[in-house]
Short mmCIF file of C-alpha atoms in Angstrom, two decimals:
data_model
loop_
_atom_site.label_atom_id
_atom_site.label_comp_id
_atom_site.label_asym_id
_atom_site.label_seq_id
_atom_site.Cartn_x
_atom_site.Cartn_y
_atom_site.Cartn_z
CA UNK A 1 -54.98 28.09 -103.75
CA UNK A 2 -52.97 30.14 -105.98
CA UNK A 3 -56.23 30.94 -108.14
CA UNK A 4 -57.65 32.32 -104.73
CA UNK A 5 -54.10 33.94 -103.82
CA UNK A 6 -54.59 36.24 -107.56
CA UNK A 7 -58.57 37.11 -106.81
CA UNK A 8 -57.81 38.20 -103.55
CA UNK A 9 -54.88 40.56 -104.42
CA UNK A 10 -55.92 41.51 -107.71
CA UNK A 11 -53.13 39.89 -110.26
CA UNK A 12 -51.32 37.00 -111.47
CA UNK A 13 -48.17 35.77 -110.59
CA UNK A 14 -45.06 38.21 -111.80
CA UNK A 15 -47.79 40.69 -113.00
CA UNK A 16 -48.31 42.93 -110.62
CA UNK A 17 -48.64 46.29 -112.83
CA UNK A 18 -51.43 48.51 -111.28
CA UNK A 19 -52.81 46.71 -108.78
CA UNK A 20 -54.96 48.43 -106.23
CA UNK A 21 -52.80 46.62 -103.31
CA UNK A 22 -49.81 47.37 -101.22
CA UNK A 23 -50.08 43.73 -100.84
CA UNK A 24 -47.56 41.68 -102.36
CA UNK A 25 -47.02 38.14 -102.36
CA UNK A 26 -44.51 36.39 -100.17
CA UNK A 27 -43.83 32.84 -100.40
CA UNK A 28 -44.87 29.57 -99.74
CA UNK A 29 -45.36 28.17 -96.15
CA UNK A 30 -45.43 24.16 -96.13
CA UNK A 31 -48.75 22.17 -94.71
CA UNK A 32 -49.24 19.31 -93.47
CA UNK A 33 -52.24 18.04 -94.14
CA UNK A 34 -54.35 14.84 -93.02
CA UNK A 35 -57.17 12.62 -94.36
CA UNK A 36 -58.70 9.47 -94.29
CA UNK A 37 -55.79 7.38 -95.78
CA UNK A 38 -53.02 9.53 -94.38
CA UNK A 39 -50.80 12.72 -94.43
CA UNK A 40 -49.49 14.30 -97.05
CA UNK A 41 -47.53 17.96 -97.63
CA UNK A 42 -48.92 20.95 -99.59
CA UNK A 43 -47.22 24.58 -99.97
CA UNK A 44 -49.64 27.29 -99.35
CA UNK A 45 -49.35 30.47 -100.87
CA UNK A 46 -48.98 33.47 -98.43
CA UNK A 47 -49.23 37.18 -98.71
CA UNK A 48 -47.21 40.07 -96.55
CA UNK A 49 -50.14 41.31 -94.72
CA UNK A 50 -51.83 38.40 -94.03
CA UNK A 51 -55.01 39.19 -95.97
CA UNK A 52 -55.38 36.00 -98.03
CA UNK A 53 -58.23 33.82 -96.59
CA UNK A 54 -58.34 30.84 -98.28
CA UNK A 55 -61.70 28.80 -99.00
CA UNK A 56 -59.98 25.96 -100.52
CA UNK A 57 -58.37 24.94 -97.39
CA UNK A 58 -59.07 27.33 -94.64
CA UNK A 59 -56.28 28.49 -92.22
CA UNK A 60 -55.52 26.52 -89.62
CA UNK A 61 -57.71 23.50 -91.26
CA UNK A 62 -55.85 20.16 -91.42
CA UNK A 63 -58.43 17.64 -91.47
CA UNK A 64 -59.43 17.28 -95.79
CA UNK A 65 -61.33 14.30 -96.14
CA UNK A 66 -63.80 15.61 -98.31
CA UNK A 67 -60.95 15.94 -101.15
CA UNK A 68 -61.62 11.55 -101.33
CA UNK A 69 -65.25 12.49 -102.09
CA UNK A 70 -63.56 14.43 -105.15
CA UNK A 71 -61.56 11.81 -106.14
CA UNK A 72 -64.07 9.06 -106.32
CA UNK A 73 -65.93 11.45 -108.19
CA UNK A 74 -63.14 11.79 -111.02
CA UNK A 75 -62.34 7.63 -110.35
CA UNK A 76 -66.43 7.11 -111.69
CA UNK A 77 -66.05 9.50 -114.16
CA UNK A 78 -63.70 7.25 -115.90
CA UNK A 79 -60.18 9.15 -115.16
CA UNK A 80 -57.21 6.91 -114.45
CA UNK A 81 -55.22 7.18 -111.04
CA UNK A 82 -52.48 9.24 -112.73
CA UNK A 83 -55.33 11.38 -114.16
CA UNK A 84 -56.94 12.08 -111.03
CA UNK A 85 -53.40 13.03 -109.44
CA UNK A 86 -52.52 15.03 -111.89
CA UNK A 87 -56.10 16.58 -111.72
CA UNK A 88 -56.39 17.28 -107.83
CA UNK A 89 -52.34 18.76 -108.22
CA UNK A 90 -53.40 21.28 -110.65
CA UNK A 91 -56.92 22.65 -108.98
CA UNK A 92 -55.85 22.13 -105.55
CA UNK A 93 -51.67 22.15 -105.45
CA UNK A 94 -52.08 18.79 -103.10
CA UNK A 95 -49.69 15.98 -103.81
CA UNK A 96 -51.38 12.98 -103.67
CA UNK A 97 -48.74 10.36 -105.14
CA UNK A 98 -50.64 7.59 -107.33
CA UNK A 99 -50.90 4.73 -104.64
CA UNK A 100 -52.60 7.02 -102.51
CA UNK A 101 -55.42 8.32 -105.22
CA UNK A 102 -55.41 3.79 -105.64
CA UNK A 103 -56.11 3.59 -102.19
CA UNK A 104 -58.92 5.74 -102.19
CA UNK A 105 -61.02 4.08 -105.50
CA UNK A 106 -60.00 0.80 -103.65
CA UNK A 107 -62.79 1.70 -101.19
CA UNK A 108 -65.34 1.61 -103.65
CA UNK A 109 -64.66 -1.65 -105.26
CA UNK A 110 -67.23 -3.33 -103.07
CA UNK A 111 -70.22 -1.00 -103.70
CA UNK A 112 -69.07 -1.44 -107.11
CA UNK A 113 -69.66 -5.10 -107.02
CA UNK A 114 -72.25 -5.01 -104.54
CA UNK A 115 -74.29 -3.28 -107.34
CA UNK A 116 -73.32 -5.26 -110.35
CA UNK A 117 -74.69 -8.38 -108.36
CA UNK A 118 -77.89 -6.36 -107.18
CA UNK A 119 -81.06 -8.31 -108.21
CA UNK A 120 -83.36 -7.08 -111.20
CA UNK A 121 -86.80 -6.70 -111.71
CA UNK A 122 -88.26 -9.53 -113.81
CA UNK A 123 -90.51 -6.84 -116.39
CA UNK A 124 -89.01 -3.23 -117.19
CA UNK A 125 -92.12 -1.50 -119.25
CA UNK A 126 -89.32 0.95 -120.94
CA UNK A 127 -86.46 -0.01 -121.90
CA UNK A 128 -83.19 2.11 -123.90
CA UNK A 129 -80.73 0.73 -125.57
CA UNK A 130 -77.13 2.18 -126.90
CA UNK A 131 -73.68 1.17 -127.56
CA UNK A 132 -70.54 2.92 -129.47
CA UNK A 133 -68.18 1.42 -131.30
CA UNK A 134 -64.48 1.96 -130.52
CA UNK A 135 -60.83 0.75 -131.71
CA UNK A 136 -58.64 -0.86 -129.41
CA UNK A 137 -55.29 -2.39 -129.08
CA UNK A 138 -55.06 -6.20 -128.85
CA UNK A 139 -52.15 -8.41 -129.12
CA UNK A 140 -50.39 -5.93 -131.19
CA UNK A 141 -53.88 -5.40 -133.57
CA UNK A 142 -56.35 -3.03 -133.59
CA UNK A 143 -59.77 -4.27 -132.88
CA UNK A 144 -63.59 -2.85 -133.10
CA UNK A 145 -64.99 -3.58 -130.14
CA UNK A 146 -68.67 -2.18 -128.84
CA UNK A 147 -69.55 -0.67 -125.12
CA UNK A 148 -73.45 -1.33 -124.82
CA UNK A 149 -75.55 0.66 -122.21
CA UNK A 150 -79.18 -0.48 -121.20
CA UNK A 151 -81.54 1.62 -119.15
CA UNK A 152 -84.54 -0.18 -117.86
CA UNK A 153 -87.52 2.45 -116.37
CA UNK A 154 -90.16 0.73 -114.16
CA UNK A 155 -92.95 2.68 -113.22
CA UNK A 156 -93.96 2.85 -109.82
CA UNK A 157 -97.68 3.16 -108.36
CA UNK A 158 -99.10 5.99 -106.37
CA UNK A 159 -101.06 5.20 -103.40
CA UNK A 160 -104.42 6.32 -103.22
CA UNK A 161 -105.35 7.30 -100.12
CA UNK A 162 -109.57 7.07 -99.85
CA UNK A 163 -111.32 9.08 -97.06
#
């Protein structure tokens, strides 16, 4: 919101120079804001005049539960929960505390297993294999272990339609 806050008037924070605006900034006003696994408080930048629309979070918007979309996003990705918070406080100034962004990736957990346990096919015609080779701590000693991937194509008929 701040990002949108400097594009909108023309400059940075504390670097106001020769801008082409009268308008100046002025503050923080507190939101509260609500989503699918509660409310939480954000400050929203403000200008004098009242210029400033954001796109982020629109005025008078207080319903954001698209921003859990987001962080299931990062949570598949492979970021941590303290990761993702510190992610979604930088790009979007929103204060989601760590048991919250938990919350959230909880919801997931049972697509997650629903397709580990999914059934295969019995014949894949191509199949890719990788892995890479990484150290980790164990017990106090560093290990090689290996993360393997496997991508099995099938190939899938086209019906002919005869006429």
């Amino acid at each position: 919101m701040e990002a949108e806050l400097n594009a909108s008037l023309g400059y940075e924070k504390n670097q106001k120079g020769d801008a082409p605006t009268s308008n100046k900034r002025n503050g923080h006003s507190p939101k509260t804001l609500k989503s699918q696994y509660g409310e939480f408080q954000t400050d929203v930048p403000r200008d004098r005049e009242g210029e400033s629309e954001p796109k982020l979070i629109p005025k008078y918007q207080r319903d954001i539960s698209g921003i859990e979309e987001k962080v299931v996003s990062l949570y598949a990705r492979g970021m941590g929960t303290r990761g993702i918070h510190d992610q979604i406080q930088e790009l979007y100034g929103i204060e989601l505390c760590p048991e919250m962004v938990s919350k959230i990736t909880d919801r997931i957990l049972p697509e997650i297993k629903e397709w580990q346990s999914r059934p295969l096919n019995p014949v894949y015609p191509f199949v890719f294999m990788d892995c890479i080779h990484y150290k980790a701590r164990e017990e106090w000693r560093i290990l090689s272990r290996a993360a393997y991937i496997v991508l099995g194509i099938i190939l899938r008929q086209k019906a002919i339609k005869i006429s």
